[in-house]
Amino acid sequence: MDALLSGSSDAKQSEDLFGEIEDDRSALPLKDRREQPTSEADAEAEMPLAESRALVLSDFVPPKADLTEKLIRFAYRLGVGGAVLTAPFRKPARPRLLATVDTPLAGDRVAGMALRAGHFMINGVKAPISEVEYQSSSRATPPFERMIHGFAWLRDLAAAGQREQCVETAERIAGLWLKANPKPGKCAAWYVDYTAMRLMAWLVHAPLLLSSKDGNLRADMLGAIDETARWLDREVRRSSDPLGSVLGWGALVAAGLLMPQGKPRRLYAEAGLVAALGDFAGEDGGALSRSPIAQMDVIAMLIDLEACYKATDRDLPNAFGLMRELLVPPILALRHGDGALGNWQGTGAMRADRLAALIDASTVRTRPLKEVKHWGFHRLTGGNTIVQMDAAPPPRAKHSRSGCASTLAFEMSDGAHRVIVNCGGAALAGGLVPHRIEQGLRATAAHSTLILDNVNSTSVLLGGKLGKGVEQVEVERSEIARGNAEVQRIEASHDGYASRFGLIHRRILMLRGDGSELRGEDVLMPSTRKGQRGKLGLAIRFHLGRGVEARLSEDKRGASLVLPDGALWQFRLGGNDAGADVAMEESMWVNGDGHPHAIDQLVVQGMISRGGGQFSWLLKKMG
């Protein structure tokens, strides 16, 4: 567990395992090649690519509007009310909803049944409904804030039974929240992202909240919907958080569709949403925050938004449908052989069934992203083996939410079992994962990569932000023919240690075509012609998957790794410049439900000259 807050390690060789590890390091042009499906999780690879995958963000424009609609949009932006613009000589309509929404995206039935039994399930913690603090001024951890103030629980409750079975619970919680938060404020309940999530949840799951025989509660709920929408009208433009902006504009579009005299709001918000989506994602469709959680939040919002359009017999604007198609492939690139996500940028390993439900509800059928740009997560596949690598700079401060110093880290799975992982779970800290170790989970040492002198490659700051460190990452992919075997090769380097130690870290990964071996090399090179003197502590960390049984070799140059299904992998060190050996330490891995699990990690450790050094290693499947 100390490894979450520190780091150190190095490497050597076993001849029958290594053979030609020094051969052919030249980078070759990446050939066009059809990626073969490696597991059930990659079934999409058999399906033809939609034409829209060739789109870039410049193809996205607001829905076409005539001159009158443009004037209405402009007037609404200036603060002219929707009632004045649509029916200037009538009294403003009383708050009500014009349609019932049927979203295809279901929640977590287990969490919903827990609500019916009287308690929230928040990242593994049972919190009785009657004991939760609903005031926006109360100091809660982010997972509790998201659940309580974002009303994320409504989707789960809707999946837990028929409407009449769930109404009482929904009304009870909503009543407690409304009583504790009668007016907008400046605390967590009125962060733009939580407010947007709350408004969208109220609109999409309105039958659970508005079926009461209590007229006062119904009126209070409708009044809260109206007031929240008007608050977002004013505040969404001021949001400095790209994800909050996207969710805010999306909720306003839904309100414009479902509330009386909503056309001006809809026109205004549709244009705002297109612009916000352009700020949120890069050309490859990946969130600029590089956060899988943020990526999935936006996909879910677009699914709900399309349901709102259908409920009002309107077509989803082309830009929103195309954006959804662009957002799905990056998420698929992070799926392992078990169908669940890798642990990247604070995410836990989201369960396969939840991820599949999101992809199915999106109706997007495509392959994992291959032409990676801003998203930065590269994928190698061979046989049943999947390797994921972070080969991009960390997110900038504007976009970072649970930013991690994970540059050049990798994960690896063999079929349904993970061999090498990252700790993950920083975004879920505050439930069973203590919030006090949130920064440790974002540190370089919490990832399967190299760390120098126990210093993060990028500074980890409070509030999910990152400081100075990695600015440039150079990456090159190629395919190498070696005898009858084909090898996928990725080479990447970062400058996170250049300013402090005068060293560049370069990592090369080579995956054999049948997935039976992964060869790796970590190289430290001087960033200037004049190298520095002295030595530094070094660690190359390999966090092992849950259930992997590791046993160090007698020479401390390798380890045997037995997977839960009995498969045997061998880890060996090749030649290195530090006389390094392998140690085994405790670590932690967080799943998608926020549950921490004890695991082991292999640590290659030694001392490295400030003039640089080279460390080769191999993971080989033995049976």
Coordinates of C-alpha atoms in Angstrom, one line a residue:
M1 CA 0.0 0.0 0.0
D2 CA 2.9 2.3 0.5
A3 CA 3.4 2.1 -3.2
L4 CA 0.4 4.3 -3.8
L5 CA 2.4 7.2 -2.4
S6 CA 5.9 6.3 -3.6
G7 CA 7.9 4.5 -6.3
S8 CA 11.3 2.7 -7.3
S9 CA 12.8 -0.2 -9.6
D10 CA 14.9 -1.9 -12.7
A11 CA 15.8 -5.2 -15.0
K12 CA 17.8 -8.5 -16.6
Q13 CA 17.3 -11.8 -18.6
S14 CA 16.6 -15.5 -19.0
E15 CA 17.9 -16.8 -22.4
D16 CA 15.2 -19.2 -23.4
L17 CA 12.6 -16.5 -22.7
F18 CA 14.3 -13.5 -24.3
G19 CA 16.0 -14.7 -27.4
E20 CA 15.9 -11.7 -29.8
I21 CA 14.7 -8.9 -27.6
E22 CA 17.4 -6.6 -29.1
D23 CA 16.4 -7.3 -32.7
D24 CA 14.7 -4.7 -35.0
R25 CA 13.9 -1.6 -33.0
S26 CA 13.4 0.6 -36.0
A27 CA 10.0 2.2 -36.2
L28 CA 8.1 1.0 -39.4
P29 CA 5.1 2.7 -40.9
L30 CA 1.9 1.4 -39.5
K31 CA 0.2 -0.8 -42.1
D32 CA -3.5 -1.0 -42.7
R33 CA -4.7 -4.2 -41.2
R34 CA -8.1 -5.5 -40.1
E35 CA -8.0 -5.9 -36.3
Q36 CA -9.2 -9.3 -35.4
P37 CA -11.6 -9.7 -32.5
T38 CA -9.8 -11.0 -29.4
S39 CA -12.8 -11.9 -27.3
E40 CA -16.6 -11.6 -26.9
A41 CA -15.9 -8.0 -25.8
D42 CA -14.6 -7.2 -29.3
A43 CA -17.5 -8.6 -31.2
E44 CA -18.0 -5.2 -32.8
A45 CA -14.8 -5.8 -34.7
E46 CA -16.8 -8.1 -37.0
M47 CA -19.2 -5.3 -37.9
P48 CA -18.7 -2.8 -40.7
L49 CA -17.6 0.7 -39.7
A50 CA -20.3 3.3 -39.9
E51 CA -19.4 6.1 -42.4
S52 CA -19.7 8.6 -39.6
R53 CA -16.4 7.3 -38.1
A54 CA -14.6 9.4 -40.6
L55 CA -16.1 12.6 -39.1
V56 CA -14.1 15.3 -37.3
L57 CA -15.4 18.0 -35.0
S58 CA -15.5 20.6 -37.8
D59 CA -18.4 18.7 -39.3
F60 CA -20.6 19.6 -36.3
V61 CA -22.8 22.7 -36.6
P62 CA -26.0 23.8 -34.8
P63 CA -29.3 22.7 -36.3
K64 CA -30.4 24.8 -39.2
A65 CA -32.5 27.8 -38.1
D66 CA -34.4 30.4 -40.2
L67 CA -34.0 34.1 -39.5
T68 CA -36.9 34.2 -37.1
E69 CA -35.5 31.3 -35.1
K70 CA -32.0 33.0 -35.0
L71 CA -33.7 36.2 -33.7
I72 CA -35.5 34.1 -31.0
R73 CA -32.3 32.4 -30.0
F74 CA -30.5 35.8 -29.7
A75 CA -33.3 37.4 -27.7
Y76 CA -33.5 34.4 -25.3
R77 CA -29.7 34.7 -24.8
L78 CA -30.2 38.3 -23.8
G79 CA -32.7 37.3 -21.2
V80 CA -36.1 37.7 -22.9
G81 CA -38.4 35.0 -21.4
G82 CA -39.7 32.1 -23.4
A83 CA -43.3 33.1 -22.7
V84 CA -42.8 36.6 -24.1
L85 CA -41.2 35.2 -27.3
T86 CA -43.8 32.5 -27.9
A87 CA -47.0 34.0 -26.6
P88 CA -46.5 37.7 -25.8
F89 CA -50.1 38.5 -25.1
R90 CA -50.9 35.5 -22.9
K91 CA -50.2 34.7 -19.3
P92 CA -47.1 32.6 -18.8
A93 CA -48.0 28.9 -18.7
R94 CA -48.0 27.1 -15.4
P95 CA -45.1 24.6 -14.9
R96 CA -46.0 21.2 -16.3
L97 CA -44.4 18.6 -18.6
L98 CA -45.7 18.0 -22.1
A99 CA -44.6 14.3 -22.5
T100 CA -43.4 11.2 -20.7
V101 CA -39.9 10.1 -21.6
D102 CA -39.0 6.4 -22.2
T103 CA -35.2 6.2 -22.0
P104 CA -33.5 3.0 -23.2
L105 CA -30.7 3.3 -20.7
A106 CA -31.5 1.3 -17.6
G107 CA -29.9 1.8 -14.2
D108 CA -28.5 -0.6 -11.6
R109 CA -31.3 -2.8 -10.4
V110 CA -29.4 -3.9 -7.3
A111 CA -28.8 -0.3 -6.2
G112 CA -32.5 0.4 -6.9
M113 CA -33.6 -2.5 -4.8
A114 CA -31.4 -1.2 -2.0
L115 CA -33.2 2.2 -2.2
R116 CA -36.5 0.4 -1.9
A117 CA -35.1 -1.3 1.2
G118 CA -34.3 2.1 2.7
H119 CA -30.7 2.9 1.9
F120 CA -28.4 4.3 -0.8
M121 CA -25.5 2.1 -2.2
I122 CA -22.7 4.6 -2.9
N123 CA -19.5 3.0 -4.1
G124 CA -19.9 0.1 -1.7
V125 CA -21.2 2.1 1.3
K126 CA -24.8 1.6 2.6
A127 CA -26.2 5.0 3.6
P128 CA -29.7 4.9 5.2
I129 CA -32.1 7.4 3.4
S130 CA -33.1 8.9 6.7
E131 CA -29.5 9.6 7.8
V132 CA -28.1 11.2 4.7
E133 CA -27.4 14.9 4.8
Y134 CA -29.3 16.5 1.9
Q135 CA -28.2 20.1 2.6
S136 CA -26.0 21.5 -0.1
S137 CA -23.9 23.1 2.6
S138 CA -23.0 19.7 4.1
R139 CA -19.5 18.5 3.5
A140 CA -19.8 15.2 1.6
T141 CA -17.3 13.3 -0.6
P142 CA -17.8 13.7 -4.4
P143 CA -19.5 10.2 -4.8
F144 CA -22.1 11.2 -2.2
E145 CA -22.5 14.7 -3.8
R146 CA -23.0 13.1 -7.3
M147 CA -25.6 10.6 -6.0
I148 CA -27.6 13.0 -3.7
H149 CA -27.4 16.3 -5.6
G150 CA -27.2 14.9 -9.1
F151 CA -30.2 12.5 -8.4
A152 CA -28.2 9.7 -10.0
W153 CA -30.2 7.3 -7.9
L154 CA -33.4 7.9 -9.9
R155 CA -32.2 5.8 -12.9
D156 CA -31.4 2.9 -10.5
L157 CA -34.7 3.2 -8.7
A158 CA -36.6 3.2 -12.1
A159 CA -34.9 -0.2 -12.8
A160 CA -36.0 -1.7 -9.6
G161 CA -39.7 -2.4 -10.3
Q162 CA -42.9 -1.1 -11.6
R163 CA -43.6 2.6 -11.2
E164 CA -46.2 2.1 -8.4
Q165 CA -43.6 0.1 -6.5
C166 CA -41.0 2.9 -6.6
V167 CA -43.0 6.1 -6.4
E168 CA -43.1 6.2 -2.6
T169 CA -39.3 5.9 -2.3
A170 CA -38.7 8.5 -5.0
E171 CA -41.1 11.0 -3.5
R172 CA -39.6 10.5 0.0
I173 CA -36.1 11.3 -1.2
A174 CA -37.1 14.1 -3.4
G175 CA -39.2 15.7 -0.6
L176 CA -36.2 15.5 1.8
W177 CA -33.9 17.1 -0.8
L178 CA -36.4 19.9 -1.7
K179 CA -36.9 20.7 2.0
A180 CA -33.1 20.9 2.6
N181 CA -32.5 23.0 -0.6
P182 CA -35.4 25.4 -1.0
K183 CA -33.5 28.0 -3.0
P184 CA -30.4 28.0 -5.3
G185 CA -27.1 28.7 -3.6
K186 CA -23.3 28.4 -4.2
C187 CA -22.6 25.0 -2.6
A188 CA -22.3 21.6 -4.2
A189 CA -26.0 21.2 -5.0
W190 CA -25.7 24.1 -7.4
Y191 CA -22.5 23.1 -9.2
V192 CA -23.5 23.2 -12.9
D193 CA -22.8 19.5 -13.5
Y194 CA -24.8 18.3 -10.5
T195 CA -27.6 20.7 -11.3
A196 CA -27.7 19.6 -14.9
M197 CA -27.7 15.9 -13.9
R198 CA -30.5 16.6 -11.5
L199 CA -32.7 18.5 -14.0
M200 CA -32.2 15.8 -16.6
A201 CA -33.1 13.1 -14.1
W202 CA -36.2 14.9 -13.0
L203 CA -37.4 15.3 -16.6
V204 CA -36.6 11.8 -17.8
H205 CA -37.9 10.0 -14.7
A206 CA -40.8 12.5 -14.0
P207 CA -43.4 9.8 -13.5
L208 CA -41.6 8.6 -10.3
L209 CA -41.8 12.2 -8.9
L210 CA -45.1 13.5 -10.2
S211 CA -47.5 10.6 -9.5
S212 CA -48.2 11.7 -6.0
K213 CA -51.7 12.2 -4.7
D214 CA -50.2 15.0 -2.6
G215 CA -50.9 18.1 -4.7
N216 CA -48.4 20.2 -2.7
L217 CA -45.5 17.8 -3.4
R218 CA -46.4 17.7 -7.1
A219 CA -46.5 21.5 -7.2
D220 CA -43.3 21.8 -5.3
M221 CA -41.6 19.4 -7.7
L222 CA -42.8 21.2 -10.9
G223 CA -41.8 24.5 -9.4
A224 CA -38.3 23.1 -8.7
I225 CA -38.0 21.9 -12.3
D226 CA -39.0 25.3 -13.6
E227 CA -36.7 27.2 -11.2
T228 CA -33.8 24.9 -11.9
A229 CA -34.1 25.3 -15.7
R230 CA -34.2 29.1 -15.3
W231 CA -31.1 29.0 -13.1
L232 CA -29.3 26.9 -15.7
D233 CA -30.3 29.4 -18.4
R234 CA -28.3 32.0 -16.5
E235 CA -25.4 30.0 -15.2
V236 CA -24.5 27.4 -17.8
R237 CA -22.5 30.0 -19.9
R238 CA -20.4 30.8 -16.8
S239 CA -19.3 27.2 -16.3
S240 CA -15.5 26.7 -16.6
D241 CA -15.9 22.9 -16.6
P242 CA -16.3 21.5 -20.1
L243 CA -18.2 18.4 -18.8
G244 CA -20.5 20.6 -16.7
S245 CA -21.2 22.8 -19.8
V246 CA -22.1 19.8 -21.9
L247 CA -24.4 18.4 -19.3
G248 CA -25.9 21.8 -18.6
W249 CA -26.8 22.6 -22.2
G250 CA -28.1 19.1 -22.7
A251 CA -30.5 19.5 -19.7
L252 CA -31.7 22.8 -21.1
V253 CA -32.4 21.2 -24.5
A254 CA -34.5 18.6 -22.6
A255 CA -36.3 21.3 -20.6
G256 CA -37.0 23.2 -23.9
L257 CA -38.6 20.1 -25.4
L258 CA -40.7 19.0 -22.4
M259 CA -41.9 22.3 -20.8
P260 CA -44.5 24.7 -22.1
Q261 CA -43.3 27.7 -24.3
G262 CA -40.0 26.0 -24.5
K263 CA -39.0 26.6 -28.1
P264 CA -36.8 29.7 -27.4
R265 CA -34.9 27.7 -24.7
R266 CA -34.6 24.7 -27.0
L267 CA -33.2 26.8 -29.9
Y268 CA -30.8 28.6 -27.5
A269 CA -29.6 25.4 -25.9
E270 CA -29.2 23.4 -29.1
A271 CA -26.6 25.9 -30.3
G272 CA -24.9 26.0 -26.9
L273 CA -24.7 22.2 -26.8
V274 CA -23.0 21.9 -30.2
A275 CA -20.4 24.4 -29.1
A276 CA -19.9 22.7 -25.7
L277 CA -19.4 19.3 -27.3
G278 CA -16.7 20.8 -29.6
D279 CA -14.9 22.0 -26.4
F280 CA -15.3 18.7 -24.7
A281 CA -14.0 16.2 -27.2
G282 CA -11.0 16.0 -29.5
E283 CA -10.9 15.1 -33.2
D284 CA -10.8 11.4 -32.4
G285 CA -14.0 11.6 -30.2
G286 CA -12.1 11.2 -26.9
A287 CA -12.8 13.6 -24.1
L288 CA -10.1 16.2 -23.6
S289 CA -10.2 15.4 -19.9
R290 CA -9.2 11.8 -21.0
S291 CA -11.7 10.6 -18.4
P292 CA -13.7 7.5 -19.3
I293 CA -16.3 8.5 -16.7
A294 CA -16.8 11.9 -18.4
Q295 CA -17.0 10.2 -21.7
M296 CA -19.7 7.8 -20.5
D297 CA -21.6 10.7 -18.8
V298 CA -21.9 12.5 -22.1
I299 CA -22.9 9.3 -24.0
A300 CA -25.6 8.7 -21.4
M301 CA -26.8 12.3 -21.6
L302 CA -27.1 12.1 -25.4
I303 CA -29.1 8.8 -25.1
D304 CA -31.5 10.5 -22.7
L305 CA -31.7 13.5 -24.9
E306 CA -32.7 11.5 -27.9
A307 CA -35.5 9.9 -25.8
C308 CA -36.7 13.4 -25.0
Y309 CA -36.9 14.3 -28.7
K310 CA -38.8 11.0 -29.4
A311 CA -41.2 11.8 -26.6
T312 CA -42.1 15.1 -28.3
D313 CA -42.2 13.6 -31.9
R314 CA -39.1 15.5 -33.0
D315 CA -36.0 14.3 -34.8
L316 CA -32.7 14.3 -33.0
P317 CA -30.5 17.0 -34.6
N318 CA -27.9 15.4 -36.9
A319 CA -25.0 16.9 -34.9
F320 CA -26.0 15.1 -31.7
G321 CA -26.4 11.7 -33.4
L322 CA -23.0 12.1 -35.1
M323 CA -21.3 13.1 -31.9
R324 CA -22.6 10.1 -30.1
E325 CA -21.2 7.9 -32.9
L326 CA -17.8 9.7 -32.4
L327 CA -17.8 9.2 -28.6
V328 CA -18.4 5.4 -28.5
P329 CA -15.2 4.0 -30.2
P330 CA -12.8 5.6 -27.7
I331 CA -14.6 3.9 -24.8
L332 CA -14.5 0.5 -26.7
A333 CA -10.7 0.9 -26.9
L334 CA -10.5 0.7 -23.1
R335 CA -12.4 -2.5 -22.8
H336 CA -10.5 -5.7 -21.7
G337 CA -11.3 -9.3 -22.5
D338 CA -13.8 -9.5 -19.7
G339 CA -15.8 -6.7 -21.3
A340 CA -15.1 -4.3 -18.4
L341 CA -13.0 -1.1 -18.6
G342 CA -9.4 -0.5 -17.8
N343 CA -8.4 1.7 -14.8
W344 CA -7.5 5.0 -16.4
Q345 CA -7.7 8.7 -15.2
G346 CA -9.4 7.8 -11.9
T347 CA -11.9 5.3 -13.3
G348 CA -12.6 2.0 -11.7
A349 CA -13.0 -1.1 -13.8
M350 CA -16.6 -0.5 -14.7
R351 CA -18.5 -3.8 -14.9
A352 CA -19.1 -5.4 -18.3
D353 CA -22.9 -5.5 -17.9
R354 CA -23.1 -1.7 -17.2
L355 CA -20.8 -0.9 -20.0
A356 CA -22.7 -3.2 -22.4
A357 CA -25.9 -1.6 -21.4
L358 CA -24.6 1.9 -22.2
I359 CA -23.2 0.8 -25.6
D360 CA -26.5 -1.1 -26.5
A361 CA -28.6 1.9 -25.5
S362 CA -26.4 4.2 -27.7
T363 CA -27.3 2.0 -30.8
V364 CA -23.8 2.7 -32.1
R365 CA -22.2 -0.4 -33.6
T366 CA -18.5 0.1 -34.4
R367 CA -15.0 -1.1 -33.6
P368 CA -12.6 0.2 -30.9
L369 CA -10.8 3.4 -31.8
K370 CA -7.5 2.8 -33.7
E371 CA -6.5 6.2 -35.0
V372 CA -5.7 7.6 -31.6
K373 CA -5.0 11.4 -31.2
H374 CA -6.0 13.4 -28.2
W375 CA -7.6 10.5 -26.4
G376 CA -4.2 9.0 -26.1
F377 CA -5.1 5.4 -25.1
H378 CA -3.5 3.0 -27.5
R379 CA -4.6 -0.6 -27.9
L380 CA -2.6 -3.7 -29.0
T381 CA -4.3 -7.0 -29.5
G382 CA -3.1 -10.5 -30.3
G383 CA -4.8 -13.8 -29.6
N384 CA -6.7 -13.4 -26.3
T385 CA -4.3 -10.7 -25.1
I386 CA -5.2 -7.1 -25.0
V387 CA -2.7 -4.3 -24.0
Q388 CA -3.7 -0.7 -23.3
M389 CA -1.2 2.1 -23.1
D390 CA -1.4 5.7 -22.0
A391 CA 0.6 7.5 -24.7
A392 CA -0.5 11.2 -24.3
P393 CA 0.1 14.1 -22.0
P394 CA -2.2 14.3 -18.9
P395 CA -5.3 16.5 -19.3
R396 CA -4.9 20.3 -19.0
A397 CA -6.2 22.0 -15.8
K398 CA -9.3 23.2 -17.6
H399 CA -10.4 19.7 -18.4
S400 CA -8.9 17.6 -15.6
R401 CA -11.3 16.1 -13.1
S402 CA -9.5 13.2 -11.5
G403 CA -6.3 13.7 -13.4
C404 CA -3.6 11.0 -13.0
A405 CA 0.1 11.1 -13.6
S406 CA -0.1 7.9 -15.7
T407 CA 1.9 8.7 -18.8
L408 CA 3.4 5.5 -20.5
A409 CA 1.6 3.2 -18.0
F410 CA 0.0 0.1 -19.5
E411 CA -2.6 -2.6 -18.6
M412 CA -2.7 -6.1 -20.0
S413 CA -5.4 -8.9 -20.0
D414 CA -5.4 -12.5 -21.1
G415 CA -9.0 -13.4 -22.0
A416 CA -11.3 -12.7 -19.0
H417 CA -8.4 -12.2 -16.6
R418 CA -6.2 -9.1 -16.0
V419 CA -2.5 -9.7 -15.8
I420 CA -1.2 -6.1 -15.3
V421 CA -3.4 -3.3 -14.1
N422 CA -3.4 0.2 -12.6
C423 CA -4.8 0.9 -9.2
G424 CA -7.6 3.2 -10.4
G425 CA -10.5 4.5 -8.4
A426 CA -9.5 8.0 -7.6
A427 CA -12.8 9.4 -8.9
L428 CA -14.6 6.9 -6.7
A429 CA -12.8 7.7 -3.5
G430 CA -15.1 8.7 -0.7
G431 CA -17.0 5.4 -0.4
L432 CA -15.2 2.2 0.6
V433 CA -12.0 3.7 -0.9
P434 CA -10.9 6.3 1.7
H435 CA -10.9 9.9 0.3
R436 CA -7.6 10.5 2.1
I437 CA -5.7 8.3 -0.5
E438 CA -7.4 9.9 -3.5
Q439 CA -4.2 11.7 -4.4
G440 CA -2.1 8.6 -4.0
L441 CA -4.4 6.7 -6.4
R442 CA -3.6 9.5 -9.0
A443 CA 0.2 9.3 -8.5
T444 CA 2.6 7.7 -10.9
A445 CA 3.4 4.9 -8.4
A446 CA -0.3 3.8 -8.6
H447 CA 0.2 2.9 -12.3
S448 CA 2.2 0.3 -14.1
T449 CA 5.1 2.4 -15.4
L450 CA 8.5 3.8 -14.4
I451 CA 9.0 6.3 -11.6
L452 CA 12.2 8.2 -10.8
D453 CA 13.2 9.1 -7.2
N454 CA 9.7 8.7 -5.9
V455 CA 8.7 11.7 -7.9
N456 CA 5.5 11.8 -10.0
S457 CA 6.0 12.4 -13.8
T458 CA 3.4 15.1 -13.5
S459 CA 2.6 16.9 -10.2
V460 CA -0.6 15.7 -8.6
L461 CA -2.6 18.6 -7.0
L462 CA -5.8 18.9 -4.9
G463 CA -9.2 18.9 -6.5
G464 CA -8.4 16.5 -9.3
K465 CA -6.0 18.9 -10.9
L466 CA -2.5 18.3 -12.2
G467 CA 0.5 20.6 -12.2
K468 CA 3.9 20.8 -14.0
G469 CA 5.4 17.7 -15.6
V470 CA 4.7 16.0 -18.9
E471 CA 4.3 18.4 -21.7
Q472 CA 5.2 16.4 -24.8
V473 CA 4.7 12.8 -25.7
E474 CA 6.0 11.4 -28.9
V475 CA 4.5 8.1 -30.1
E476 CA 4.9 5.9 -33.1
R477 CA 3.2 2.6 -33.9
S478 CA 4.3 -0.1 -36.3
E479 CA 4.0 -3.7 -37.3
I480 CA 7.0 -5.9 -37.6
A481 CA 7.2 -9.3 -39.4
R482 CA 9.5 -11.6 -37.4
G483 CA 9.7 -14.9 -39.1
N484 CA 6.2 -16.2 -39.4
A485 CA 5.0 -14.0 -36.5
E486 CA 3.6 -10.6 -36.7
V487 CA 4.5 -8.2 -33.9
Q488 CA 2.6 -5.0 -33.0
R489 CA 5.0 -2.4 -31.7
I490 CA 4.4 1.0 -29.9
E491 CA 7.2 3.3 -28.9
A492 CA 6.5 6.4 -26.8
S493 CA 8.5 8.9 -24.8
H494 CA 7.6 11.7 -22.3
D495 CA 9.5 14.7 -20.9
G496 CA 8.0 14.6 -17.4
Y497 CA 11.5 14.2 -15.8
A498 CA 13.4 16.4 -18.1
S499 CA 13.3 19.7 -16.1
R500 CA 14.0 18.1 -12.7
F501 CA 16.4 15.2 -13.6
G502 CA 17.4 16.0 -17.2
L503 CA 16.0 12.6 -18.4
I504 CA 13.5 11.5 -21.0
H505 CA 11.6 8.3 -20.4
R506 CA 11.0 6.1 -23.5
R507 CA 8.9 2.9 -23.4
I508 CA 8.7 0.3 -26.1
L509 CA 6.0 -2.4 -26.0
M510 CA 6.0 -5.3 -28.6
L511 CA 3.1 -7.8 -28.6
R512 CA 3.4 -11.0 -30.5
G513 CA 0.6 -11.7 -33.0
D514 CA -0.7 -14.7 -31.1
G515 CA -0.6 -12.8 -27.8
S516 CA 1.8 -15.2 -26.2
E517 CA 4.4 -12.6 -25.2
L518 CA 4.8 -8.9 -24.5
R519 CA 8.4 -7.6 -24.7
G520 CA 9.1 -4.3 -23.1
E521 CA 11.9 -1.8 -22.8
D522 CA 12.2 1.2 -20.6
V523 CA 14.9 3.7 -21.6
L524 CA 16.1 6.8 -19.8
M525 CA 17.9 9.3 -22.1
P526 CA 19.6 12.6 -21.3
S527 CA 17.3 15.5 -22.4
T528 CA 20.3 17.6 -23.3
R529 CA 23.8 16.9 -24.7
K530 CA 25.4 17.5 -21.3
G531 CA 24.3 14.8 -18.9
Q532 CA 24.2 15.3 -15.1
R533 CA 26.3 13.4 -12.5
G534 CA 25.1 11.2 -9.7
K535 CA 22.5 8.5 -9.3
L536 CA 18.8 8.3 -8.8
G537 CA 16.5 5.7 -7.3
L538 CA 14.3 4.0 -10.0
A539 CA 11.2 1.8 -9.9
I540 CA 9.3 0.1 -12.7
R541 CA 6.0 -1.0 -11.2
F542 CA 3.8 -3.8 -12.5
H543 CA 0.6 -4.0 -10.5
L544 CA -0.9 -7.5 -10.9
G545 CA -4.5 -8.3 -11.7
R546 CA -6.9 -9.4 -9.0
G547 CA -6.5 -13.1 -8.3
V548 CA -3.0 -13.4 -9.9
E549 CA -0.7 -15.5 -7.7
A550 CA 2.9 -14.3 -8.0
R551 CA 6.0 -16.2 -6.9
L552 CA 9.5 -14.6 -7.2
S553 CA 12.3 -16.6 -8.8
E554 CA 15.3 -17.6 -6.7
D555 CA 17.6 -15.2 -8.6
K556 CA 15.1 -12.3 -8.0
R557 CA 15.3 -11.6 -11.7
G558 CA 11.7 -12.7 -12.5
A559 CA 8.5 -14.2 -11.3
S560 CA 5.8 -16.7 -12.2
L561 CA 2.3 -15.4 -12.5
V562 CA -0.6 -17.9 -12.2
L563 CA -4.0 -16.5 -13.3
P564 CA -7.3 -17.6 -11.8
D565 CA -8.0 -20.0 -14.7
G566 CA -4.6 -21.7 -14.2
A567 CA -2.8 -20.0 -17.1
L568 CA 0.9 -19.4 -16.3
W569 CA 2.8 -16.3 -17.4
Q570 CA 6.5 -15.7 -16.7
F571 CA 8.0 -12.3 -16.0
R572 CA 11.7 -11.9 -16.6
L573 CA 14.2 -9.0 -16.6
G574 CA 16.6 -8.5 -19.5
G575 CA 19.8 -6.6 -19.6
N576 CA 19.9 -3.4 -17.6
D577 CA 22.3 -0.7 -16.5
A578 CA 21.5 -0.7 -12.8
G579 CA 22.0 -4.2 -11.6
A580 CA 18.3 -4.2 -10.7
D581 CA 16.2 -7.0 -9.3
V582 CA 12.6 -7.8 -8.7
A583 CA 10.7 -7.4 -5.4
M584 CA 7.1 -8.0 -4.5
E585 CA 4.9 -5.5 -2.6
E586 CA 1.3 -5.0 -1.7
S587 CA -1.0 -2.9 -3.8
M588 CA -4.7 -2.1 -4.3
W589 CA -7.1 -2.3 -7.3
V590 CA -10.5 -0.6 -7.4
N591 CA -13.4 -2.1 -9.4
G592 CA -16.1 -0.1 -11.1
D593 CA -18.4 -0.2 -8.1
G594 CA -15.8 1.5 -5.9
H595 CA -14.7 -1.7 -4.1
P596 CA -11.0 -1.8 -3.2
H597 CA -9.2 -5.2 -3.5
A598 CA -5.8 -6.2 -2.2
I599 CA -3.4 -7.2 -5.0
D600 CA 0.4 -7.6 -5.4
Q601 CA 2.8 -5.7 -7.5
L602 CA 6.2 -6.6 -9.0
V603 CA 8.7 -3.8 -8.5
V604 CA 11.9 -3.7 -10.6
Q605 CA 14.1 -1.5 -8.4
G606 CA 17.7 -0.1 -8.5
M607 CA 19.8 2.9 -8.9
I608 CA 20.3 4.6 -12.3
S609 CA 23.0 7.0 -13.5
R610 CA 21.8 10.5 -14.4
G611 CA 23.4 9.8 -17.7
G612 CA 20.5 7.4 -18.5
G613 CA 20.1 3.7 -18.8
Q614 CA 18.1 0.8 -20.4
F615 CA 15.9 -1.9 -18.9
S616 CA 14.4 -4.8 -20.9
W617 CA 11.7 -7.1 -19.6
L618 CA 9.4 -9.8 -20.9
L619 CA 6.0 -11.2 -20.1
K620 CA 5.6 -14.7 -21.7
K621 CA 2.7 -17.1 -21.6
M622 CA 4.0 -20.6 -20.6
G623 CA 0.8 -22.5 -20.6

